[in-house]
Amino acid sequence: MPPSESHPVRRIAHLDMDAFYASVELLRYPQLKGLPVVIGGSWRSEDEVLVRAAEAGTRDRIPLEEFPRIRDYVGRGVITTATYAARQFGVGSAMGIMKAARLCPDAIMLPVDFDEYRTYSRLFKEQILAIAPLMENRGVDEVYIDLTDVPGGQEEGGRVLSAQLQQAILDATGLTCSIGVAPNKLLAKMASEFNKPNGISIVHEADLETMIWPLACRKINGIGPRTDEKLKGLDIHTIRDLAARDLTWLMEHFGKSYGAWLHAAAHGRDDRPVETSSEPVSMSRETTFGSDLHAVRDRAELGAVFTRLCEQVAADLARKGYVGKTIGIKIRYDDFRSVTRDHTVDFYTADARTIRQLAGQCLKRVPLDQRIRLLGVRVGGLEKADQVSEAPALYAAGRRAVSRSGEVAGLNLSLF
DNA sequence: TCTGGGGTCCTAGGACCC
DNA sequence: TCTGGGGTCCTAGGACCC
């Protein structure tokens, strides 16, 4: 039956901004167009060139030779993104900076400017909402949109509306995006990759075998590197291979829940709704040190970083209006093993000193005889601050946390 | 000279309660 | 003396995503 006004077919779009960070940077530094540019790392002295130009309003006139280069970068970290010209050298996102510097030492390296990307993120999402109000945020540069009941959403399977969205975003931001439209989020996500950049791809239910099944399993959003390796070990390489296995066999090898999901995904089934709002579950701050630290020898530095992380999490909670009752820490050792410890108390807090105290208790429960490369602090079990009736400190009093709150009041700041 | 930072969800065992 | 289940919460680790 053909789609009609009275019988709309479910049409879900996945919209993905093209090389988002790099494209935003090129708006500010048009002279870098076509050059190998890499974005990543933390702020460094070379970047003062950029800061001074920003203050003087002359960013678009910085001579090429004055831009910071990746070969001069000191320290560790990863590339957040790379322009197409940089990718020609084999440089890609999530690659270590040192490795990228070996592959393309002359690449221009810009610091990550999240504030600027967030500004553009708001801009393009406003354009979408004005056209199609059922939008789900998937981070700074991606959204799902339910086109089913949007006027014109059924035309050409969603192509007409997609073109309209692209034009509105281009007019407002100067940026391009790629859109995939399909019967559900799973297929829409895959479809948006078919025709990059600035493309539109329409997938219908009947296209499953021709457009989806030839793809590698890894293309399914939810199959990561570990599962992909395991699948390959079982001689399953394409989605067609996966779809050929039966449900019980997959559940035996991958567990009841994940096995059933794999089976459904391979057959293009996904009934998750487009979620227009969500509540955060946890907030955290973590940092990787310039060089690995030792719990005893670098105790002072570790303690200072630890306190700063707690203060940052507390500030994040306060700014967004949340409190939490599960306080935790994360440590990554020099061999990249990670451990976490957490502790749930019977009161809610967003107080830096309380978080510092409870996180300090967690830290005491983890082995500290090995060098540490990362330290993190997390607060979970979140509630809206105005939904929690008892004042945290009052609520704590007279409960199990009496001695603890006493310590908090006394500010026991010794680290280990 | 490997491997960021901020998240979500799932699993599995144990505690605890009914 | 032996023997239940179900449900929820907590903790630690891990896979995955942007």
CSV table of C-alpha atoms (C1' of nucleotides) in Angstrom, one decimal:
chain,number,residue,atom,x,y,z
A,1,MET,CA,0.0,0.0,0.0
A,2,PRO,CA,1.5,3.4,-1.0
A,3,PRO,CA,2.0,5.9,1.9
A,4,SER,CA,-0.7,8.5,2.2
A,5,GLU,CA,-1.8,11.2,4.6
A,6,SER,CA,-4.2,8.8,6.4
A,7,HIS,CA,-1.6,5.9,6.5
A,8,PRO,CA,1.8,7.5,7.1
A,9,VAL,CA,4.8,5.2,7.0
A,10,ARG,CA,7.3,5.6,9.8
A,11,ARG,CA,10.1,7.8,8.5
A,12,ILE,CA,13.1,8.4,10.8
A,13,ALA,CA,16.0,10.7,9.7
A,14,HIS,CA,19.5,10.6,11.0
A,15,LEU,CA,21.3,13.9,10.4
A,16,ASP,CA,25.1,14.1,10.8
A,17,MET,CA,27.1,17.3,10.3
A,18,ASP,CA,30.0,16.8,7.9
A,19,ALA,CA,33.4,17.0,9.6
A,20,PHE,CA,31.8,19.2,12.1
A,21,TYR,CA,34.7,20.6,14.2
A,22,ALA,CA,37.0,21.0,11.2
A,23,SER,CA,34.2,22.7,9.2
A,24,VAL,CA,33.6,25.2,12.0
A,25,GLU,CA,37.3,25.9,12.2
A,26,LEU,CA,37.4,26.6,8.5
A,27,LEU,CA,34.7,29.2,8.8
A,28,ARG,CA,37.1,31.1,11.1
A,29,TYR,CA,40.3,30.3,9.2
A,30,PRO,CA,39.3,30.1,5.6
A,31,GLN,CA,42.9,30.3,4.5
A,32,LEU,CA,43.3,26.7,5.8
A,33,LYS,CA,40.9,25.3,3.2
A,34,GLY,CA,42.4,22.3,1.4
A,35,LEU,CA,45.3,22.0,3.9
A,36,PRO,CA,46.0,19.1,6.3
A,37,VAL,CA,44.6,20.4,9.6
A,38,VAL,CA,44.3,18.4,12.8
A,39,ILE,CA,42.2,19.4,15.8
A,40,GLY,CA,43.2,18.0,19.2
A,41,GLY,CA,45.3,18.2,22.3
A,42,SER,CA,45.2,20.8,25.0
A,43,TRP,CA,46.1,24.5,24.8
A,44,ARG,CA,49.8,25.3,24.4
A,45,SER,CA,52.0,28.3,24.1
A,46,GLU,CA,52.0,28.2,20.2
A,47,ASP,CA,48.3,28.8,20.3
A,48,GLU,CA,48.8,32.3,21.5
A,49,VAL,CA,49.0,33.3,17.9
A,50,LEU,CA,45.4,32.3,17.6
A,51,VAL,CA,44.3,34.0,20.8
A,52,ARG,CA,45.9,37.3,19.8
A,53,ALA,CA,44.4,37.1,16.3
A,54,ALA,CA,41.0,36.4,17.8
A,55,GLU,CA,41.3,39.5,20.1
A,56,ALA,CA,42.3,41.6,17.1
A,57,GLY,CA,39.6,40.2,14.9
A,58,THR,CA,42.2,39.1,12.3
A,59,ARG,CA,41.8,35.3,12.4
A,60,ASP,CA,41.2,35.1,8.7
A,61,ARG,CA,44.5,36.9,8.0
A,62,ILE,CA,46.9,34.8,10.0
A,63,PRO,CA,49.7,33.9,7.6
A,64,LEU,CA,50.0,30.1,7.0
A,65,GLU,CA,53.5,29.9,8.4
A,66,GLU,CA,52.4,31.3,11.8
A,67,PHE,CA,49.9,28.5,12.5
A,68,PRO,CA,51.0,26.0,15.1
A,69,ARG,CA,52.2,22.6,13.7
A,70,ILE,CA,51.7,19.2,15.0
A,71,ARG,CA,55.4,18.4,14.9
A,72,ASP,CA,55.9,21.0,17.7
A,73,TYR,CA,53.4,19.4,20.1
A,74,VAL,CA,54.8,18.1,23.3
A,75,GLY,CA,52.9,15.7,25.5
A,76,ARG,CA,50.3,13.0,24.8
A,77,GLY,CA,46.7,13.0,23.7
A,78,VAL,CA,44.6,12.1,20.7
A,79,ILE,CA,43.4,13.7,17.5
A,80,THR,CA,39.8,14.7,17.8
A,81,THR,CA,39.3,15.2,14.1
A,82,ALA,CA,41.3,15.7,10.9
A,83,THR,CA,40.4,17.4,7.6
A,84,TYR,CA,40.2,15.3,4.4
A,85,ALA,CA,43.6,16.6,3.4
A,86,ALA,CA,45.1,15.3,6.6
A,87,ARG,CA,43.4,12.0,6.2
A,88,GLN,CA,45.3,11.5,3.0
A,89,PHE,CA,48.3,11.0,5.2
A,90,GLY,CA,46.6,8.3,7.2
A,91,VAL,CA,45.8,10.6,10.1
A,92,GLY,CA,42.4,10.0,11.7
A,93,SER,CA,40.4,10.8,14.8
A,94,ALA,CA,41.2,9.0,18.0
A,95,MET,CA,44.8,8.5,16.8
A,96,GLY,CA,47.6,9.4,19.2
A,97,ILE,CA,49.1,12.8,18.5
A,98,MET,CA,52.6,11.4,18.4
A,99,LYS,CA,51.7,8.9,15.8
A,100,ALA,CA,49.9,11.6,13.7
A,101,ALA,CA,52.9,13.8,13.9
A,102,ARG,CA,55.1,11.1,12.4
A,103,LEU,CA,52.6,10.6,9.6
A,104,CYS,CA,52.1,14.3,8.8
A,105,PRO,CA,54.6,16.5,10.7
A,106,ASP,CA,53.6,19.7,8.8
A,107,ALA,CA,49.9,19.4,9.6
A,108,ILE,CA,48.5,22.5,11.2
A,109,MET,CA,47.2,21.7,14.7
A,110,LEU,CA,44.3,23.7,16.2
A,111,PRO,CA,43.2,23.4,19.9
A,112,VAL,CA,39.7,22.1,20.5
A,113,ASP,CA,37.2,24.9,21.0
A,114,PHE,CA,34.1,23.2,22.4
A,115,ASP,CA,32.4,26.5,23.2
A,116,GLU,CA,32.4,27.4,19.5
A,117,TYR,CA,31.2,24.0,18.4
A,118,ARG,CA,28.4,24.2,20.9
A,119,THR,CA,27.3,27.6,19.5
A,120,TYR,CA,27.1,26.1,16.0
A,121,SER,CA,25.4,23.0,17.4
A,122,ARG,CA,22.6,25.2,18.9
A,123,LEU,CA,22.3,27.0,15.6
A,124,PHE,CA,21.8,24.0,13.4
A,125,LYS,CA,19.4,22.3,15.8
A,126,GLU,CA,17.3,25.4,16.0
A,127,GLN,CA,16.8,25.2,12.2
A,128,ILE,CA,15.7,21.6,12.5
A,129,LEU,CA,13.3,22.2,15.3
A,130,ALA,CA,11.6,25.0,13.3
A,131,ILE,CA,10.8,22.4,10.6
A,132,ALA,CA,10.5,19.1,12.5
A,133,PRO,CA,9.8,19.3,16.2
A,134,LEU,CA,10.5,15.7,17.1
A,135,MET,CA,14.3,15.7,17.4
A,136,GLU,CA,16.6,13.6,19.5
A,137,ASN,CA,20.0,14.9,20.5
A,138,ARG,CA,22.9,12.6,19.9
A,139,GLY,CA,25.8,14.8,20.9
A,140,VAL,CA,27.0,18.0,19.4
A,141,ASP,CA,26.9,17.1,15.7
A,142,GLU,CA,24.2,14.4,15.3
A,143,VAL,CA,20.4,14.1,15.8
A,144,TYR,CA,17.6,11.8,15.0
A,145,ILE,CA,14.4,13.3,13.6
A,146,ASP,CA,11.0,11.7,13.3
A,147,LEU,CA,9.6,12.9,10.0
A,148,THR,CA,6.5,10.6,10.0
A,149,ASP,CA,3.9,13.2,10.8
A,150,VAL,CA,5.8,16.3,9.6
A,151,PRO,CA,4.0,17.9,6.6
A,152,GLY,CA,5.8,16.7,3.5
A,153,GLY,CA,7.7,14.1,5.5
A,154,GLN,CA,6.3,11.2,3.3
A,155,GLU,CA,7.3,12.8,0.0
A,156,GLU,CA,9.8,10.8,-1.9
A,157,GLY,CA,10.4,8.8,1.3
A,158,GLY,CA,11.7,11.9,3.1
A,159,ARG,CA,14.0,13.2,0.5
A,160,VAL,CA,12.1,16.5,-0.1
A,161,LEU,CA,12.1,17.4,3.6
A,162,SER,CA,15.7,16.4,4.0
A,163,ALA,CA,16.8,18.7,1.2
A,164,GLN,CA,14.8,21.5,3.0
A,165,LEU,CA,16.6,20.7,6.3
A,166,GLN,CA,20.0,20.8,4.5
A,167,GLN,CA,19.2,24.2,2.9
A,168,ALA,CA,18.0,25.7,6.2
A,169,ILE,CA,21.2,24.6,8.0
A,170,LEU,CA,23.5,25.8,5.2
A,171,ASP,CA,21.8,29.2,5.1
A,172,ALA,CA,22.0,29.6,8.9
A,173,THR,CA,25.5,28.2,9.5
A,174,GLY,CA,27.4,27.8,6.3
A,175,LEU,CA,27.8,24.1,7.1
A,176,THR,CA,26.7,21.0,5.3
A,177,CYS,CA,25.3,17.8,6.7
A,178,SER,CA,24.4,14.3,5.5
A,179,ILE,CA,21.0,12.8,6.1
A,180,GLY,CA,19.7,9.2,6.0
A,181,VAL,CA,16.0,8.5,6.1
A,182,ALA,CA,14.7,5.0,6.9
A,183,PRO,CA,11.9,3.2,8.8
A,184,ASN,CA,13.8,3.3,12.1
A,185,LYS,CA,16.9,4.8,13.9
A,186,LEU,CA,19.1,1.8,13.3
A,187,LEU,CA,18.7,1.9,9.5
A,188,ALA,CA,18.7,5.8,9.3
A,189,LYS,CA,22.0,5.9,11.1
A,190,MET,CA,23.6,3.6,8.5
A,191,ALA,CA,21.9,5.4,5.6
A,192,SER,CA,23.4,8.8,6.6
A,193,GLU,CA,26.8,7.3,5.9
A,194,PHE,CA,26.0,6.2,2.4
A,195,ASN,CA,26.4,9.6,0.7
A,196,LYS,CA,28.8,11.8,2.5
A,197,PRO,CA,29.4,14.8,2.5
A,198,ASN,CA,26.3,16.8,1.8
A,199,GLY,CA,24.2,13.8,0.8
A,200,ILE,CA,20.8,12.3,1.3
A,201,SER,CA,20.1,8.6,1.3
A,202,ILE,CA,16.6,7.1,1.4
A,203,VAL,CA,16.2,3.5,2.6
A,204,HIS,CA,13.0,1.6,2.6
A,205,GLU,CA,12.1,-1.7,4.2
A,206,ALA,CA,12.5,-3.5,0.9
A,207,ASP,CA,16.1,-2.2,0.5
A,208,LEU,CA,17.4,-4.3,3.4
A,209,GLU,CA,19.0,-7.1,1.4
A,210,THR,CA,20.5,-4.9,-1.3
A,211,MET,CA,21.6,-1.9,0.8
A,212,ILE,CA,22.2,-3.2,4.3
A,213,TRP,CA,23.2,-6.8,4.1
A,214,PRO,CA,26.4,-6.3,2.1
A,215,LEU,CA,27.8,-4.0,4.8
A,216,ALA,CA,30.3,-5.1,7.4
A,217,CYS,CA,28.8,-5.9,10.8
A,218,ARG,CA,30.8,-3.1,12.4
A,219,LYS,CA,28.6,-0.6,10.5
A,220,ILE,CA,25.7,-1.4,12.9
A,221,ASN,CA,25.5,1.2,15.7
A,222,GLY,CA,26.1,-1.0,18.7
A,223,ILE,CA,28.6,-3.5,17.3
A,224,GLY,CA,32.0,-2.3,18.4
A,225,PRO,CA,35.5,-3.6,18.0
A,226,ARG,CA,35.2,-6.4,20.6
A,227,THR,CA,32.0,-7.9,19.2
A,228,ASP,CA,33.2,-7.5,15.7
A,229,GLU,CA,36.3,-9.5,16.5
A,230,LYS,CA,34.2,-12.2,18.1
A,231,LEU,CA,31.9,-12.3,15.1
A,232,LYS,CA,34.8,-12.6,12.7
A,233,GLY,CA,36.1,-15.5,14.8
A,234,LEU,CA,32.7,-17.2,14.1
A,235,ASP,CA,33.1,-16.5,10.4
A,236,ILE,CA,30.5,-13.7,10.4
A,237,HIS,CA,31.7,-10.7,8.4
A,238,THR,CA,28.8,-9.1,6.8
A,239,ILE,CA,25.3,-8.2,8.1
A,240,ARG,CA,24.1,-10.9,5.6
A,241,ASP,CA,26.2,-13.5,7.5
A,242,LEU,CA,24.8,-12.3,10.8
A,243,ALA,CA,21.2,-12.4,9.5
A,244,ALA,CA,21.8,-16.0,8.4
A,245,ARG,CA,22.3,-17.2,12.0
A,246,ASP,CA,19.3,-18.1,13.9
A,247,LEU,CA,18.1,-16.5,17.1
A,248,THR,CA,18.9,-19.3,19.5
A,249,TRP,CA,22.4,-19.7,18.1
A,250,LEU,CA,23.1,-16.0,18.6
A,251,MET,CA,21.7,-16.0,22.1
A,252,GLU,CA,23.9,-19.0,23.0
A,253,HIS,CA,27.0,-17.2,21.8
A,254,PHE,CA,26.2,-13.6,22.8
A,255,GLY,CA,23.8,-13.9,25.7
A,256,LYS,CA,20.0,-13.7,25.7
A,257,SER,CA,19.7,-10.0,25.5
A,258,TYR,CA,22.5,-9.0,23.2
A,259,GLY,CA,22.0,-12.1,21.0
A,260,ALA,CA,18.4,-11.2,20.5
A,261,TRP,CA,19.4,-7.6,19.7
A,262,LEU,CA,22.0,-8.8,17.2
A,263,HIS,CA,19.3,-10.9,15.5
A,264,ALA,CA,16.8,-8.0,15.3
A,265,ALA,CA,19.5,-5.6,14.1
A,266,ALA,CA,20.6,-7.9,11.3
A,267,HIS,CA,17.0,-8.0,10.1
A,268,GLY,CA,16.7,-4.2,10.2
A,269,ARG,CA,14.3,-4.3,13.1
A,270,ASP,CA,14.4,-1.5,15.7
A,271,ASP,CA,11.3,0.1,17.3
A,272,ARG,CA,13.1,2.6,19.6
A,273,PRO,CA,11.2,5.9,19.6
A,274,VAL,CA,12.9,9.2,18.9
A,275,GLU,CA,13.4,10.6,22.4
A,276,THR,CA,13.0,14.4,22.6
A,277,SER,CA,14.3,14.8,26.1
A,278,SER,CA,16.4,12.9,28.6
A,279,GLU,CA,17.7,13.2,32.2
A,280,PRO,CA,21.4,12.8,33.0
A,281,VAL,CA,22.4,9.8,35.0
A,282,SER,CA,25.9,10.8,36.0
A,283,MET,CA,28.4,13.6,35.7
A,284,SER,CA,32.1,13.2,35.8
A,285,ARG,CA,35.5,14.8,35.2
A,286,GLU,CA,38.7,13.0,34.5
A,287,THR,CA,42.2,13.9,33.4
A,288,THR,CA,45.2,12.1,31.9
A,289,PHE,CA,48.5,13.4,33.3
A,290,GLY,CA,51.2,14.7,31.1
A,291,SER,CA,53.3,11.9,32.4
A,292,ASP,CA,52.4,9.0,34.7
A,293,LEU,CA,52.3,9.9,38.4
A,294,HIS,CA,53.1,7.8,41.5
A,295,ALA,CA,50.8,7.8,44.4
A,296,VAL,CA,53.6,8.4,47.0
A,297,ARG,CA,56.2,10.3,45.1
A,298,ASP,CA,53.7,12.7,43.4
A,299,ARG,CA,51.3,12.8,46.2
A,300,ALA,CA,51.0,16.6,46.3
A,301,GLU,CA,50.3,17.0,42.6
A,302,LEU,CA,47.8,14.1,42.7
A,303,GLY,CA,46.0,15.6,45.6
A,304,ALA,CA,45.8,19.0,43.9
A,305,VAL,CA,44.4,17.5,40.7
A,306,PHE,CA,42.0,15.4,42.7
A,307,THR,CA,40.6,18.4,44.5
A,308,ARG,CA,40.3,20.3,41.2
A,309,LEU,CA,38.3,17.4,39.6
A,310,CYS,CA,35.9,17.4,42.6
A,311,GLU,CA,35.4,21.1,42.3
A,312,GLN,CA,34.8,20.8,38.6
A,313,VAL,CA,32.2,18.1,39.0
A,314,ALA,CA,30.5,20.1,41.8
A,315,ALA,CA,30.4,23.2,39.6
A,316,ASP,CA,28.9,21.1,36.7
A,317,LEU,CA,26.2,19.8,39.0
A,318,ALA,CA,25.4,23.2,40.4
A,319,ARG,CA,25.3,24.8,37.0
A,320,LYS,CA,22.9,22.2,35.6
A,321,GLY,CA,20.9,22.0,38.9
A,322,TYR,CA,21.6,18.4,39.9
A,323,VAL,CA,22.6,16.6,43.1
A,324,GLY,CA,23.8,13.0,43.4
A,325,LYS,CA,24.2,10.3,46.0
A,326,THR,CA,26.8,7.9,44.4
A,327,ILE,CA,30.3,9.3,44.5
A,328,GLY,CA,33.0,7.4,42.6
A,329,ILE,CA,36.5,7.5,41.3
A,330,LYS,CA,38.3,6.1,38.4
A,331,ILE,CA,42.0,5.3,38.0
A,332,ARG,CA,43.9,4.2,34.9
A,333,TYR,CA,47.3,2.7,35.5
A,334,ASP,CA,50.3,3.0,33.3
A,335,ASP,CA,49.5,-0.4,31.7
A,336,PHE,CA,46.0,1.0,30.8
A,337,ARG,CA,44.1,-1.2,33.2
A,338,SER,CA,41.3,0.8,34.8
A,339,VAL,CA,39.6,0.4,38.1
A,340,THR,CA,36.6,2.1,39.6
A,341,ARG,CA,35.3,2.4,43.2
A,342,ASP,CA,32.1,4.1,44.2
A,343,HIS,CA,30.0,4.6,47.3
A,344,THR,CA,26.4,5.5,47.7
A,345,VAL,CA,25.3,7.6,50.7
A,346,ASP,CA,21.8,8.2,51.9
A,347,PHE,CA,21.8,11.9,51.1
A,348,TYR,CA,22.2,14.0,48.0
A,349,THR,CA,25.0,16.4,47.5
A,350,ALA,CA,26.6,18.7,45.0
A,351,ASP,CA,29.1,20.1,47.5
A,352,ALA,CA,32.8,20.0,46.4
A,353,ARG,CA,34.1,19.3,49.9
A,354,THR,CA,31.6,16.5,50.5
A,355,ILE,CA,32.4,15.0,47.1
A,356,ARG,CA,36.1,15.3,47.9
A,357,GLN,CA,35.7,13.6,51.2
A,358,LEU,CA,33.7,10.6,49.8
A,359,ALA,CA,35.8,10.2,46.7
A,360,GLY,CA,38.9,10.2,49.0
A,361,GLN,CA,37.4,7.3,50.9
A,362,CYS,CA,37.0,5.5,47.6
A,363,LEU,CA,40.6,6.2,46.7
A,364,LYS,CA,41.7,4.4,49.8
A,365,ARG,CA,40.1,1.2,48.6
A,366,VAL,CA,42.2,0.9,45.4
A,367,PRO,CA,45.8,-0.4,45.1
A,368,LEU,CA,48.2,2.5,44.6
A,369,ASP,CA,51.5,0.7,44.1
A,370,GLN,CA,51.5,1.3,40.4
A,371,ARG,CA,52.0,4.4,38.3
A,372,ILE,CA,48.8,6.2,37.4
A,373,ARG,CA,48.0,7.9,34.1
A,374,LEU,CA,44.4,9.0,34.7
A,375,LEU,CA,42.3,10.1,37.6
A,376,GLY,CA,38.6,10.7,37.5
A,377,VAL,CA,35.7,11.7,39.8
A,378,ARG,CA,32.1,10.8,39.1
A,379,VAL,CA,28.8,11.6,40.8
A,380,GLY,CA,25.8,9.4,39.9
A,381,GLY,CA,22.4,8.7,41.2
A,382,LEU,CA,21.4,12.2,40.1
A,383,GLU,CA,18.2,14.0,41.0
A,384,LYS,CA,17.1,17.5,40.1
A,385,ALA,CA,18.3,19.6,43.0
A,386,ASP,CA,14.8,21.2,43.4
A,387,GLN,CA,13.2,17.7,43.6
A,388,VAL,CA,15.1,16.7,46.7
A,389,SER,CA,13.1,18.0,49.7
A,390,GLU,CA,15.6,17.6,52.5
A,391,ALA,CA,18.6,19.8,52.7
A,392,PRO,CA,21.5,17.5,52.2
A,393,ALA,CA,23.4,18.4,55.4
A,394,LEU,CA,20.2,18.1,57.5
A,395,TYR,CA,19.2,14.9,55.9
A,396,ALA,CA,22.6,13.4,56.6
A,397,ALA,CA,22.5,14.4,60.3
A,398,GLY,CA,21.2,11.6,62.6
A,399,ARG,CA,21.7,8.9,59.9
A,400,ARG,CA,24.5,6.6,59.1
A,401,ALA,CA,26.4,9.5,57.7
A,402,VAL,CA,26.8,11.3,61.0
A,403,SER,CA,30.5,10.5,61.4
A,404,ARG,CA,31.0,11.1,57.7
A,405,SER,CA,29.4,14.5,57.8
A,406,GLY,CA,31.4,15.3,60.8
A,407,GLU,CA,34.5,14.6,58.8
A,408,VAL,CA,33.2,16.6,56.0
A,409,ALA,CA,32.6,19.5,58.4
A,410,GLY,CA,36.2,19.0,59.7
A,411,LEU,CA,37.5,18.9,56.2
A,412,ASN,CA,39.7,16.0,56.3
A,413,LEU,CA,41.7,16.7,53.2
A,414,SER,CA,44.5,14.2,53.6
A,415,LEU,CA,44.5,12.3,50.3
A,416,PHE,CA,45.5,8.7,51.1
B,1,DT,C1',56.5,7.7,21.3
B,2,DC,C1',50.5,4.0,21.4
B,3,DT,C1',45.7,4.7,23.3
B,4,DG,C1',41.1,11.9,25.5
B,5,DG,C1',37.0,13.0,27.9
B,6,DG,C1',32.2,12.7,28.7
B,7,DG,C1',28.6,9.7,28.7
B,8,DT,C1',24.9,5.3,28.6
B,9,DC,C1',23.6,0.7,29.3
B,10,DC,C1',24.3,-4.1,30.6
B,11,DT,C1',25.8,-8.0,33.5
B,12,DA,C1',26.6,-10.6,37.6
B,13,DG,C1',27.0,-11.4,42.4
B,14,DG,C1',25.8,-10.3,47.0
B,15,DA,C1',22.9,-8.1,50.5
B,16,DC,C1',18.5,-7.5,52.1
B,17,DC,C1',13.5,-7.7,52.3
B,18,DC,C1',9.0,-9.9,51.8
C,1,DT,C1',15.3,-29.8,59.5
C,2,DC,C1',15.1,-28.3,55.0
C,3,DT,C1',14.0,-25.3,51.7
C,4,DG,C1',11.4,-21.4,48.2
C,5,DG,C1',11.3,-17.5,45.1
C,6,DG,C1',10.9,-12.5,43.5
C,7,DG,C1',12.4,-7.8,43.7
C,8,DT,C1',15.4,-4.0,44.4
C,9,DC,C1',19.6,-1.8,45.5
C,10,DC,C1',24.6,-1.6,45.4
C,11,DT,C1',29.2,-2.4,43.4
C,12,DA,C1',32.8,-3.4,39.7
C,13,DG,C1',33.8,-4.1,35.3
C,14,DG,C1',33.2,-3.8,30.5
C,15,DA,C1',31.3,-2.7,25.8
C,16,DC,C1',30.0,1.0,23.2
C,17,DC,C1',29.1,5.8,21.4
C,18,DC,C1',30.1,10.7,20.2
